[in-house]
PDB file of C-alpha atoms and ligand atoms in Angstrom:
ATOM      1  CA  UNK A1219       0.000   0.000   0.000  1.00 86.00           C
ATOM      2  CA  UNK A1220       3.066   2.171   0.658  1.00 88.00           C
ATOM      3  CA  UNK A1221       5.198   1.358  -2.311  1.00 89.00           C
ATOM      4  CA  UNK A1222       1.892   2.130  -4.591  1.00 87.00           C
ATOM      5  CA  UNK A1223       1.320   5.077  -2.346  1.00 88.00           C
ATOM      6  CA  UNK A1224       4.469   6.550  -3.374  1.00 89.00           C
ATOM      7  CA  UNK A1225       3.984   5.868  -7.082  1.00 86.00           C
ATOM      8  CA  UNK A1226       0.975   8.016  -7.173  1.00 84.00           C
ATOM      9  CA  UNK A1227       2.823  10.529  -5.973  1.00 85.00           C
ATOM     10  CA  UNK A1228       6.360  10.217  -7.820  1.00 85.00           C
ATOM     11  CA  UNK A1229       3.603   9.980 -10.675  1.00 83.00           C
ATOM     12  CA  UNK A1230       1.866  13.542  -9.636  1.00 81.00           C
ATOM     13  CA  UNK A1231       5.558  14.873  -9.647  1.00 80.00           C
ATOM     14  CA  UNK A1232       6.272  13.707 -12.936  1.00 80.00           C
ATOM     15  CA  UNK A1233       2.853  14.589 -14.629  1.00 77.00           C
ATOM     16  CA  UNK A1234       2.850  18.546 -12.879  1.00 79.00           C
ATOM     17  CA  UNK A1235       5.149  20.338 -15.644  1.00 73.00           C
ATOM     18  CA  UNK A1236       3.156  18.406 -18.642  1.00 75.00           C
ATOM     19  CA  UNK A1237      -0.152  19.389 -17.401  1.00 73.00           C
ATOM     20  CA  UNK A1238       0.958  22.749 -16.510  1.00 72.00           C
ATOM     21  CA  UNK A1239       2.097  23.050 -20.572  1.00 68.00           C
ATOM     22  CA  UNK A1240      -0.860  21.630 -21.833  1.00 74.00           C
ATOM     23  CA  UNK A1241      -2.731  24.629 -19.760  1.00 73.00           C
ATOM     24  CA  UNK A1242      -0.932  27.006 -21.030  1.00 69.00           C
ATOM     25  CA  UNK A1243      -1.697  25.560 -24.575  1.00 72.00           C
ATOM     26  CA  UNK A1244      -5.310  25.247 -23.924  1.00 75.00           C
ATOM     27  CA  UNK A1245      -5.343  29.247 -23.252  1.00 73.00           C
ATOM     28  CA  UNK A1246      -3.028  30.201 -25.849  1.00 76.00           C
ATOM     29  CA  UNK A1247      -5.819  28.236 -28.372  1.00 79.00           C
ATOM     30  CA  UNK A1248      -8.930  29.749 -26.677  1.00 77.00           C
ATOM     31  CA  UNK A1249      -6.873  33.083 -26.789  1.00 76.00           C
ATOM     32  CA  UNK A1250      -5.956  32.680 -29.976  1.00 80.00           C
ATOM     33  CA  UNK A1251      -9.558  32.068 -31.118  1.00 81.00           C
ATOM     34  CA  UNK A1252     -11.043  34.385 -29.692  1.00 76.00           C
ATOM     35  CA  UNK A1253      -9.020  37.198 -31.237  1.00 78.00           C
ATOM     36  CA  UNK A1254     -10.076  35.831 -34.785  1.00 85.00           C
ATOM     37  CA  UNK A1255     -13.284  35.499 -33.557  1.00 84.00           C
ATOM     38  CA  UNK A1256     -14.023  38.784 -33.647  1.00 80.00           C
ATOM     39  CA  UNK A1257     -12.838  40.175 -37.056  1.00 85.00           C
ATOM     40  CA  UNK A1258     -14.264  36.805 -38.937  1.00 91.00           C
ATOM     41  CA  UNK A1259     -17.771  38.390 -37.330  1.00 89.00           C
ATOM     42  CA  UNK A1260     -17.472  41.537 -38.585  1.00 88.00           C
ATOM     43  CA  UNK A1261     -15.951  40.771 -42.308  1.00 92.00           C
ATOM     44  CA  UNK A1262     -18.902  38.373 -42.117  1.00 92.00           C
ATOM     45  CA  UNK A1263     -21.812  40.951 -41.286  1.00 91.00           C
ATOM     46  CA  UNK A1264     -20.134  43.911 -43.778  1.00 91.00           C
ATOM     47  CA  UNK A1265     -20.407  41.189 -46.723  1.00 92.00           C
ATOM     48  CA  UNK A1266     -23.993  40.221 -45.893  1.00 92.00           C
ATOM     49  CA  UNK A1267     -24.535  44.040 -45.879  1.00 91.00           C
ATOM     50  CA  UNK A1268     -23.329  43.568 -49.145  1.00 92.00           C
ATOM     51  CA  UNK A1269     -25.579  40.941 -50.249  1.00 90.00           C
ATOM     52  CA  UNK A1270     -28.443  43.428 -49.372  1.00 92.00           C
ATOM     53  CA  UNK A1271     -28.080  45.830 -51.604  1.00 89.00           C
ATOM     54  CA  UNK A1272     -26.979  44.328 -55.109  1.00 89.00           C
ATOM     55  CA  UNK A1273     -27.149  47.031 -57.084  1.00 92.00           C
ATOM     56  CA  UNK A1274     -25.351  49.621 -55.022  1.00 91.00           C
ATOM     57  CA  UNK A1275     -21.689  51.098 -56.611  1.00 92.00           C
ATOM     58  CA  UNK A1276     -18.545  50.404 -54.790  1.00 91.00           C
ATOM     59  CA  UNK A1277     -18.097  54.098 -53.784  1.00 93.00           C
ATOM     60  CA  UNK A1278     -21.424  53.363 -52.190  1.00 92.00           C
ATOM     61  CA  UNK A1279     -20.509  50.486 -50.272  1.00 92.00           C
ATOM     62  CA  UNK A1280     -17.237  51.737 -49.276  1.00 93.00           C
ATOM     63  CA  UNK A1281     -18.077  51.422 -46.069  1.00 91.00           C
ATOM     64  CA  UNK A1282     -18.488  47.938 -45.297  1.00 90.00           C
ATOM     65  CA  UNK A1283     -15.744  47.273 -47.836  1.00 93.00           C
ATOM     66  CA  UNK A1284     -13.265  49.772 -46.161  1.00 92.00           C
ATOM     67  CA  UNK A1285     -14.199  48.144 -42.432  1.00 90.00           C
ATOM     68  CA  UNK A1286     -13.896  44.679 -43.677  1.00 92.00           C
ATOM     69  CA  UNK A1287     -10.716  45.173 -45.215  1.00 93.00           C
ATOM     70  CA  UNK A1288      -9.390  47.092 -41.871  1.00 88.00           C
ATOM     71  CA  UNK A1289     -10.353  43.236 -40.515  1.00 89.00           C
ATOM     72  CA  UNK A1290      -8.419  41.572 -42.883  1.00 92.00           C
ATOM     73  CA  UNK A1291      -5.326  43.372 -42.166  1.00 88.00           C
ATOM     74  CA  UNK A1292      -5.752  42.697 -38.705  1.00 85.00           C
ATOM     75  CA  UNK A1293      -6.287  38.977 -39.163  1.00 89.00           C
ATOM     76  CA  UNK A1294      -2.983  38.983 -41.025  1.00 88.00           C
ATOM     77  CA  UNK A1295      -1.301  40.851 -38.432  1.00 83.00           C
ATOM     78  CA  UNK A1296      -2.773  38.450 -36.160  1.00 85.00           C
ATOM     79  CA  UNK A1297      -1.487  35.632 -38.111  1.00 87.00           C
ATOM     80  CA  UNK A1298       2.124  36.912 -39.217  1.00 84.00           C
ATOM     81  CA  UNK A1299       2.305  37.421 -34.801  1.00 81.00           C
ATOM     82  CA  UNK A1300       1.179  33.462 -34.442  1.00 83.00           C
ATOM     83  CA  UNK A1301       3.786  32.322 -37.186  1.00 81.00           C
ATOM     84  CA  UNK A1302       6.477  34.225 -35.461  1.00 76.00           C
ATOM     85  CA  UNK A1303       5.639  32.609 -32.246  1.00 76.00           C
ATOM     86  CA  UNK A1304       5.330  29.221 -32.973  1.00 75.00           C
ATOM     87  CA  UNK A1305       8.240  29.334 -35.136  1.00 72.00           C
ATOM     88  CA  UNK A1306      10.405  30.449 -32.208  1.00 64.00           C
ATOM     89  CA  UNK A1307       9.213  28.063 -29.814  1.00 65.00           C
ATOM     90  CA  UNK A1308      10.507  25.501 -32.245  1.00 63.00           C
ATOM     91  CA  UNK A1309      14.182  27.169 -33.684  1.00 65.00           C
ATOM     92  CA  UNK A1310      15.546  28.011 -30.709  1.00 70.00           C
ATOM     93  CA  UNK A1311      18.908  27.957 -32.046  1.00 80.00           C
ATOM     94  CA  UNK A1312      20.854  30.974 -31.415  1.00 87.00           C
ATOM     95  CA  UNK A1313      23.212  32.395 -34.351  1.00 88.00           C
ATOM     96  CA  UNK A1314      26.679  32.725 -33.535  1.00 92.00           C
ATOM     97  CA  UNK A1315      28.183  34.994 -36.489  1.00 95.00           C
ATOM     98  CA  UNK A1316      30.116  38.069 -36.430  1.00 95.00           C
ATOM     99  CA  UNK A1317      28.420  41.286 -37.656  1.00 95.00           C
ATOM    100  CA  UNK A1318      29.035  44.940 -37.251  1.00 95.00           C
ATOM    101  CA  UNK A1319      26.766  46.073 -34.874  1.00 95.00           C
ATOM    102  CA  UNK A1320      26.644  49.648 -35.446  1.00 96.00           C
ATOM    103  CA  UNK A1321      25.703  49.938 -39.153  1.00 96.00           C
ATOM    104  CA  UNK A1322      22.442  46.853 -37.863  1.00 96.00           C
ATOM    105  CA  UNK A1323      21.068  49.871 -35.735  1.00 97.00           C
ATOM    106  CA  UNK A1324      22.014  53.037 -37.980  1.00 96.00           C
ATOM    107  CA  UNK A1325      19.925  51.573 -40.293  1.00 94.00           C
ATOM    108  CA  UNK A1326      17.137  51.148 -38.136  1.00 94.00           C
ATOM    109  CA  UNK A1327      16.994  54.048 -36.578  1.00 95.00           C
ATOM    110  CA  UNK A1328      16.961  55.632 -39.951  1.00 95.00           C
ATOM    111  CA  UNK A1329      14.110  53.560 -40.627  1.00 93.00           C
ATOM    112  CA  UNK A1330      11.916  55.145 -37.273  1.00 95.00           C
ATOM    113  CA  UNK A1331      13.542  57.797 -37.851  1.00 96.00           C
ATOM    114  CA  UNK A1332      11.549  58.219 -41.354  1.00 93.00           C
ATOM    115  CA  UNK A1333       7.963  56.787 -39.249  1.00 93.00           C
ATOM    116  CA  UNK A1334       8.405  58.984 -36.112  1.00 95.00           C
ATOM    117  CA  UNK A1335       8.755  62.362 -38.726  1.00 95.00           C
ATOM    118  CA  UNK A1336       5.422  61.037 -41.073  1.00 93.00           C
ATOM    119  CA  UNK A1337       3.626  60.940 -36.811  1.00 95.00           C
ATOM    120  CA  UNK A1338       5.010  64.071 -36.118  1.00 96.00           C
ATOM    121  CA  UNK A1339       6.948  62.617 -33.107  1.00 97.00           C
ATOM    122  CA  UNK A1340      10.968  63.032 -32.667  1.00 98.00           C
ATOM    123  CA  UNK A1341      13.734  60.722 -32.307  1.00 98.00           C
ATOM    124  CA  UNK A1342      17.126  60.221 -31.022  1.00 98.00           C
ATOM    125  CA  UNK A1343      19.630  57.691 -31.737  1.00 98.00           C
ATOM    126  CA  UNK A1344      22.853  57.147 -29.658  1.00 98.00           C
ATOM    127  CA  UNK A1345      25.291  54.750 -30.004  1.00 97.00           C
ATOM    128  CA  UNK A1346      28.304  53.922 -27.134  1.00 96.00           C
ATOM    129  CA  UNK A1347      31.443  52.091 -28.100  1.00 92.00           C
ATOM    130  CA  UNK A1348      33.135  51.560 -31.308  1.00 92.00           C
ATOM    131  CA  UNK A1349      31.338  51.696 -34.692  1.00 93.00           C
ATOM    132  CA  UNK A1350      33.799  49.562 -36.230  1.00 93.00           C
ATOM    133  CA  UNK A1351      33.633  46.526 -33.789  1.00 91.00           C
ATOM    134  CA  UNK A1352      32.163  43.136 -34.411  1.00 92.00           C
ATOM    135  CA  UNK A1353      29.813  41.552 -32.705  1.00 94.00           C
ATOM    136  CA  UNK A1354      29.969  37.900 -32.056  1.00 94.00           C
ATOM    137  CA  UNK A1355      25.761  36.980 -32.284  1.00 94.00           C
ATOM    138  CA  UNK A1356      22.389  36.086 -33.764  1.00 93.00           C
ATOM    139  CA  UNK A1357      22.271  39.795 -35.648  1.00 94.00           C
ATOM    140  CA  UNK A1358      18.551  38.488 -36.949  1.00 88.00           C
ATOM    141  CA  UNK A1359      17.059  38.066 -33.323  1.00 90.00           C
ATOM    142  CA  UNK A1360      18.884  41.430 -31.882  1.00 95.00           C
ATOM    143  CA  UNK A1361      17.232  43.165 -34.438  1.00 93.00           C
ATOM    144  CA  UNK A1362      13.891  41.633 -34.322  1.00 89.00           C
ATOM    145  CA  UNK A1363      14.028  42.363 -30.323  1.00 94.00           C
ATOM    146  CA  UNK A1364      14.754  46.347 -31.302  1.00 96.00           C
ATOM    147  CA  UNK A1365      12.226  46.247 -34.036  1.00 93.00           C
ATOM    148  CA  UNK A1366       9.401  44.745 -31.733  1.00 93.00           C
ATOM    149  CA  UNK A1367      10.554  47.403 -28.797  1.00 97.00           C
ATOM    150  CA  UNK A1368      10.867  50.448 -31.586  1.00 96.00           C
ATOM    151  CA  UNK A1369       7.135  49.453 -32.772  1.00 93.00           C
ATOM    152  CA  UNK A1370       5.701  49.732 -29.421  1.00 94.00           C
ATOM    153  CA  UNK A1371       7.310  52.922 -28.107  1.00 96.00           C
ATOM    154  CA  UNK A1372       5.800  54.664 -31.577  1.00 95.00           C
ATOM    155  CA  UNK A1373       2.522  52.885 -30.947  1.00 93.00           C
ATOM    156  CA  UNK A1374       2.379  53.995 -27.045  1.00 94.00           C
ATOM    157  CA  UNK A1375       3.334  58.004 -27.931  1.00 95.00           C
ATOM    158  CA  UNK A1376       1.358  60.517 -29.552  1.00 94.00           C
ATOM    159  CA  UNK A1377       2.339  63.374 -31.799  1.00 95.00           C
ATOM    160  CA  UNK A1378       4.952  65.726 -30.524  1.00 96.00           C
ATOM    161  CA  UNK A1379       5.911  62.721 -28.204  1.00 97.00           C
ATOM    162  CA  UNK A1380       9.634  61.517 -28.231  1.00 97.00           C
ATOM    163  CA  UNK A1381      11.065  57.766 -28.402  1.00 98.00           C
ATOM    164  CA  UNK A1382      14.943  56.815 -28.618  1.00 98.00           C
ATOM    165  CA  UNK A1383      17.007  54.096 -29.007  1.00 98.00           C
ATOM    166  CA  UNK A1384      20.429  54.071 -27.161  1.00 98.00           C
ATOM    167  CA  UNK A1385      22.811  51.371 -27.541  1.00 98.00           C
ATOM    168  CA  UNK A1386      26.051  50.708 -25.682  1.00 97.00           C
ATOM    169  CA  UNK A1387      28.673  48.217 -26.648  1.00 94.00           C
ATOM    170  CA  UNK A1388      30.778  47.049 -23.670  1.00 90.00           C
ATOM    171  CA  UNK A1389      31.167  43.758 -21.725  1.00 89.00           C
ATOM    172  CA  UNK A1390      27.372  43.020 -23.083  1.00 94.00           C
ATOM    173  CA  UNK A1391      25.485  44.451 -25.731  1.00 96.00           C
ATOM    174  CA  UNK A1392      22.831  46.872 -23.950  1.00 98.00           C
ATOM    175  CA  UNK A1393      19.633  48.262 -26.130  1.00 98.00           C
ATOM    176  CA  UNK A1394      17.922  50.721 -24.253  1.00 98.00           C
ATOM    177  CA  UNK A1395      14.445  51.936 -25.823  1.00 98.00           C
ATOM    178  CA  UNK A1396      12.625  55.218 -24.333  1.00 98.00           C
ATOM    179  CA  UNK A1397       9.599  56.287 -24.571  1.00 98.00           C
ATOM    180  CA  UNK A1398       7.149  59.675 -23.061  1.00 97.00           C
ATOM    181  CA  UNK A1399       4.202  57.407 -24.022  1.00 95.00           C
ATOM    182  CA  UNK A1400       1.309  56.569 -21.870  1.00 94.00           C
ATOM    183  CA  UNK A1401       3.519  54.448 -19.469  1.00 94.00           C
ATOM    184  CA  UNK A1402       3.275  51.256 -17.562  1.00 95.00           C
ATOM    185  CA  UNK A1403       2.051  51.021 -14.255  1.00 93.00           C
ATOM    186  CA  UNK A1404       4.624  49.258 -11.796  1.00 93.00           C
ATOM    187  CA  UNK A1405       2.504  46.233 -11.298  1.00 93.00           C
ATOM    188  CA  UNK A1406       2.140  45.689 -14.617  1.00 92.00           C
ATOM    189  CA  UNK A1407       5.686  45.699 -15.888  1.00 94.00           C
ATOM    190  CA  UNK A1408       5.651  41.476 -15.680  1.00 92.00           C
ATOM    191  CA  UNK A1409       1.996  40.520 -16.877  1.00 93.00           C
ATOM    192  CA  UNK A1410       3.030  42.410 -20.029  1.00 94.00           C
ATOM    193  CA  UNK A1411       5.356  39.755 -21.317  1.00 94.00           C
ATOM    194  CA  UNK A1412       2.774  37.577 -21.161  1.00 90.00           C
ATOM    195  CA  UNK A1413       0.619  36.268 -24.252  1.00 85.00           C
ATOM    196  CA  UNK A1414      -2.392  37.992 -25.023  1.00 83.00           C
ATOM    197  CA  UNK A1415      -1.987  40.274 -22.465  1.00 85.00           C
ATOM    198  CA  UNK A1416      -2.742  44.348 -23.525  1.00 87.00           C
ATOM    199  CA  UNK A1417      -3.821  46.776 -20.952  1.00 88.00           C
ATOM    200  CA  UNK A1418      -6.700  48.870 -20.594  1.00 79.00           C
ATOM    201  CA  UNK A1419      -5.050  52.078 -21.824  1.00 72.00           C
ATOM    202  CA  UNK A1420      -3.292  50.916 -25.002  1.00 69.00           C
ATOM    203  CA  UNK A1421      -6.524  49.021 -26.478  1.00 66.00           C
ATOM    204  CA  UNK A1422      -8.235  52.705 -26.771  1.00 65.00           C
ATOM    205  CA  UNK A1423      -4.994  53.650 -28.971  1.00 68.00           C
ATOM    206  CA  UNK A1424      -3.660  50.832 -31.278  1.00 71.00           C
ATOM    207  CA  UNK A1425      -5.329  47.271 -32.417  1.00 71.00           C
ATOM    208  CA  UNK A1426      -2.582  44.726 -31.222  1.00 76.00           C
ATOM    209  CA  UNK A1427      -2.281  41.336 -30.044  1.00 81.00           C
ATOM    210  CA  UNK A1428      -0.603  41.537 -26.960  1.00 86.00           C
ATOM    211  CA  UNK A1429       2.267  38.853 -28.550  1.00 87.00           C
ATOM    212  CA  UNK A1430       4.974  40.831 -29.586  1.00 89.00           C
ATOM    213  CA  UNK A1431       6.866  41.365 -25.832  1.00 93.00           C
ATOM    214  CA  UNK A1432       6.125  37.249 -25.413  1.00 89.00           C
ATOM    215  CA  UNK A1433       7.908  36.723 -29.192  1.00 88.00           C
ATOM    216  CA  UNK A1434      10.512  39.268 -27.642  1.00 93.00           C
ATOM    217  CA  UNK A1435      10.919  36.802 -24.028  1.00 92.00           C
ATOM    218  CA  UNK A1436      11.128  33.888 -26.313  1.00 88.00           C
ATOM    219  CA  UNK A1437      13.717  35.537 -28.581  1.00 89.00           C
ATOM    220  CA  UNK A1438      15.578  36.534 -24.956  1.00 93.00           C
ATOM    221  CA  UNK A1439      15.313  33.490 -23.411  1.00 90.00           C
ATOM    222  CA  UNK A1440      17.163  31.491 -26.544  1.00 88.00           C
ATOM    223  CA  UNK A1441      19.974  34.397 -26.393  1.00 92.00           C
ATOM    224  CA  UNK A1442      20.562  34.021 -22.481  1.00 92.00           C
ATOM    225  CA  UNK A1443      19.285  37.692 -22.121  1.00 95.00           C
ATOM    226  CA  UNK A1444      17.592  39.560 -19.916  1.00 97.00           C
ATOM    227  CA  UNK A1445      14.966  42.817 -20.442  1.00 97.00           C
ATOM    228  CA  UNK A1446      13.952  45.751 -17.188  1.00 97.00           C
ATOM    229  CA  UNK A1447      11.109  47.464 -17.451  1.00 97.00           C
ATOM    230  CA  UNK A1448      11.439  50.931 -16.019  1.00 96.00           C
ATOM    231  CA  UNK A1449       9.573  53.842 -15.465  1.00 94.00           C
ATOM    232  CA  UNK A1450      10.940  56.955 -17.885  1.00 93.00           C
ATOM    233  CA  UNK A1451      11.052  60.213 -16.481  1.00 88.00           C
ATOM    234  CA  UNK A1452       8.925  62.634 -16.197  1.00 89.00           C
ATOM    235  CA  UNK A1453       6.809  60.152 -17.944  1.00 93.00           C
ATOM    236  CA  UNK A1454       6.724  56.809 -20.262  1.00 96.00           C
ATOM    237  CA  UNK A1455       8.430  53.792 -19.898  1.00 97.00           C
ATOM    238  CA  UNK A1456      11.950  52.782 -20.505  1.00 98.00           C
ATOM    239  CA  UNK A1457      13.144  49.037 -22.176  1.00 98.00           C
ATOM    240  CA  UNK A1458      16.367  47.784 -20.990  1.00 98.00           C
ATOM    241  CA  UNK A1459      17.984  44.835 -22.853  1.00 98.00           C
ATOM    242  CA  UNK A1460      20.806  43.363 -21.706  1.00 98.00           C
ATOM    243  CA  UNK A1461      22.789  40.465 -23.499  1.00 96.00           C
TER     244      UNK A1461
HETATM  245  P1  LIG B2931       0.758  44.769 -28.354  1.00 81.70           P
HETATM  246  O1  LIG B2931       1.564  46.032 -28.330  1.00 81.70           O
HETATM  247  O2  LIG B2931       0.561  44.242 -29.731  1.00 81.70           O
HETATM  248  O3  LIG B2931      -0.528  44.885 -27.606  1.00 81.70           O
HETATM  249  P2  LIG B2931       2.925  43.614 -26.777  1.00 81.70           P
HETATM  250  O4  LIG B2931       3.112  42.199 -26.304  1.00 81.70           O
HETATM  251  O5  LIG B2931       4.041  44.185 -27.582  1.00 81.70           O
HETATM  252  O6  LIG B2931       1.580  43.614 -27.596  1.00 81.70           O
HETATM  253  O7  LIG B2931       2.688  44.528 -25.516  1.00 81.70           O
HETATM  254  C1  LIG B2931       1.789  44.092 -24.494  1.00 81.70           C
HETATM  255  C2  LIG B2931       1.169  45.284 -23.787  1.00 81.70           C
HETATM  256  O8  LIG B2931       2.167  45.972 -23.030  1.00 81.70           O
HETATM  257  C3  LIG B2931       0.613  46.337 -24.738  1.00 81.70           C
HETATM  258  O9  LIG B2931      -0.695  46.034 -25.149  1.00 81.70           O
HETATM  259  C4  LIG B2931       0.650  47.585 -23.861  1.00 81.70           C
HETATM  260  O10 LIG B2931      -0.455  47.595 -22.994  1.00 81.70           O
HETATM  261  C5  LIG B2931       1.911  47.380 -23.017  1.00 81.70           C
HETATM  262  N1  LIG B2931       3.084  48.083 -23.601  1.00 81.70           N
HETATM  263  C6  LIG B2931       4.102  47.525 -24.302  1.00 81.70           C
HETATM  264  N2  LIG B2931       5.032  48.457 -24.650  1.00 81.70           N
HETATM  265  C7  LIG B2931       4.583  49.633 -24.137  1.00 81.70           C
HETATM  266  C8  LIG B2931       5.091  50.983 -24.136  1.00 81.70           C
HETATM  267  N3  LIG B2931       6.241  51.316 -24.741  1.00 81.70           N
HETATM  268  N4  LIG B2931       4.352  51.925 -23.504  1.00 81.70           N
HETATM  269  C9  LIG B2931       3.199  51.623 -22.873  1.00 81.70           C
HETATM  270  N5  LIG B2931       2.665  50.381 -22.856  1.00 81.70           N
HETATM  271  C10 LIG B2931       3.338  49.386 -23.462  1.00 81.70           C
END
């Protein structure tokens, strides 16, 4: 009775971090359907709008074709986010190749650069170290990582607002993103990295999924790096990767 006793248990043990993952499946599905949930609705009720009136013009239906098409590019957002993330969880493999670093993020801040002047918002680039060193790394994930940060701090500000992007090459590669955005409250700065998860004030400004911080944990986690969330002053929030 003892020796079985102890089975169930060793058993329990054994079977906790499986059923914990197949959890955190089950929510990422019901999450994930639910998000496509919505937008299949609405395509679905613009094009029986459609149907209604057959002999209307396109110019007077614009409309429902306009909304439904605002759908579709959010499903394909939606879906681009989903292939990212699965794909990561399953090439984990980190990149070891030498690159120069510097020219990687002159060119993307060149890139904001040209999105933060068309949303009337400034930027600042500044780069510590030497701009002719190499960098022993995966340069694909670093700059995904930036990319994903860059995109929220422009999403999160409004005009007149400022983001930046300061990177310093020592020891570790540091990539510090800025932002006098709407902020994120203390308690909040670890739920965020979660899937799915937006909060209340960013759903009134942009239509995201809440997925590109987890892609940007996954992409960490490979690289044996870490990110800080910190508070910017007098206000936003400020991104600190470290790897
Ligand atoms: P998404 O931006 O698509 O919603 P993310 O996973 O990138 O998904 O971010 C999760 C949530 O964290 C966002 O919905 C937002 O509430 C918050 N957040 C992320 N970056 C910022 C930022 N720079 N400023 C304010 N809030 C942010």
């Amino acid at each position: 009775l003892l020796s079985l006793l102890v089975s169930v248990l060793l058993a329990s043990f054994a079977m906790r971090p499986i059923l914990r993952s197949n959890k955190a499946q089950k929510a990422f599905v019901e999450n994930a359907s639910h998000e496509l949930r919505t937008p299949l609705a609405v395509i679905q009720s613009k094009l029986e709008l459609l149907f209604q009136k057959p002999d209307a013009s396109i110019l007077e239906s614009s409309d429902e074709i306009g909304e439904s098409l605002a759908e579709i590019r959010r499903l394909r957002n939606l879906a681009t986010d989903l292939l990212r993330l699965t794909r990561e969880e399953q090439t984990l493999e980190v990149v070891r190749a030498p690159f120069k670093i510097y020219p990687l993020f002159q060119t993307l801040s060149e890139d904001f650069q040209m999105v933060a002047v068309t949303e009337r918002k400034h930027f600042a680039f500044q780069f510590e170290g030497d701009v002719e060193a190499d960098y022993i790394g995966d340069k694909e994930k670093i700059q995904q990582i930036t990319v994903i940060l860059l995109e929220n701090a422009m999403k999160y500000t409004s005009e007149t607002e400022s983001i930046g992007l300061k990177v310093s090459l020592g020891k570790e590669l540091e990539i510090t993103v800025t932002d006098t955005g709407i902020g994120i409250p203390k308690e909040m700065r670890e739920v965020i990295f979660q899937r799915f998860i937006r909060l209340d004030d960013s759903r009134n400004l942009t239509q995201g999924f809440g997925l590109g911080l987890s892609i940007l944990s996954q992409l960490l986690e490979a690289m044996g790096g870490k990110v800080e969330v910190r508070e910017n002053a007098p206000k936003g929030s400020q991104f600190v990767v470290r790897i």
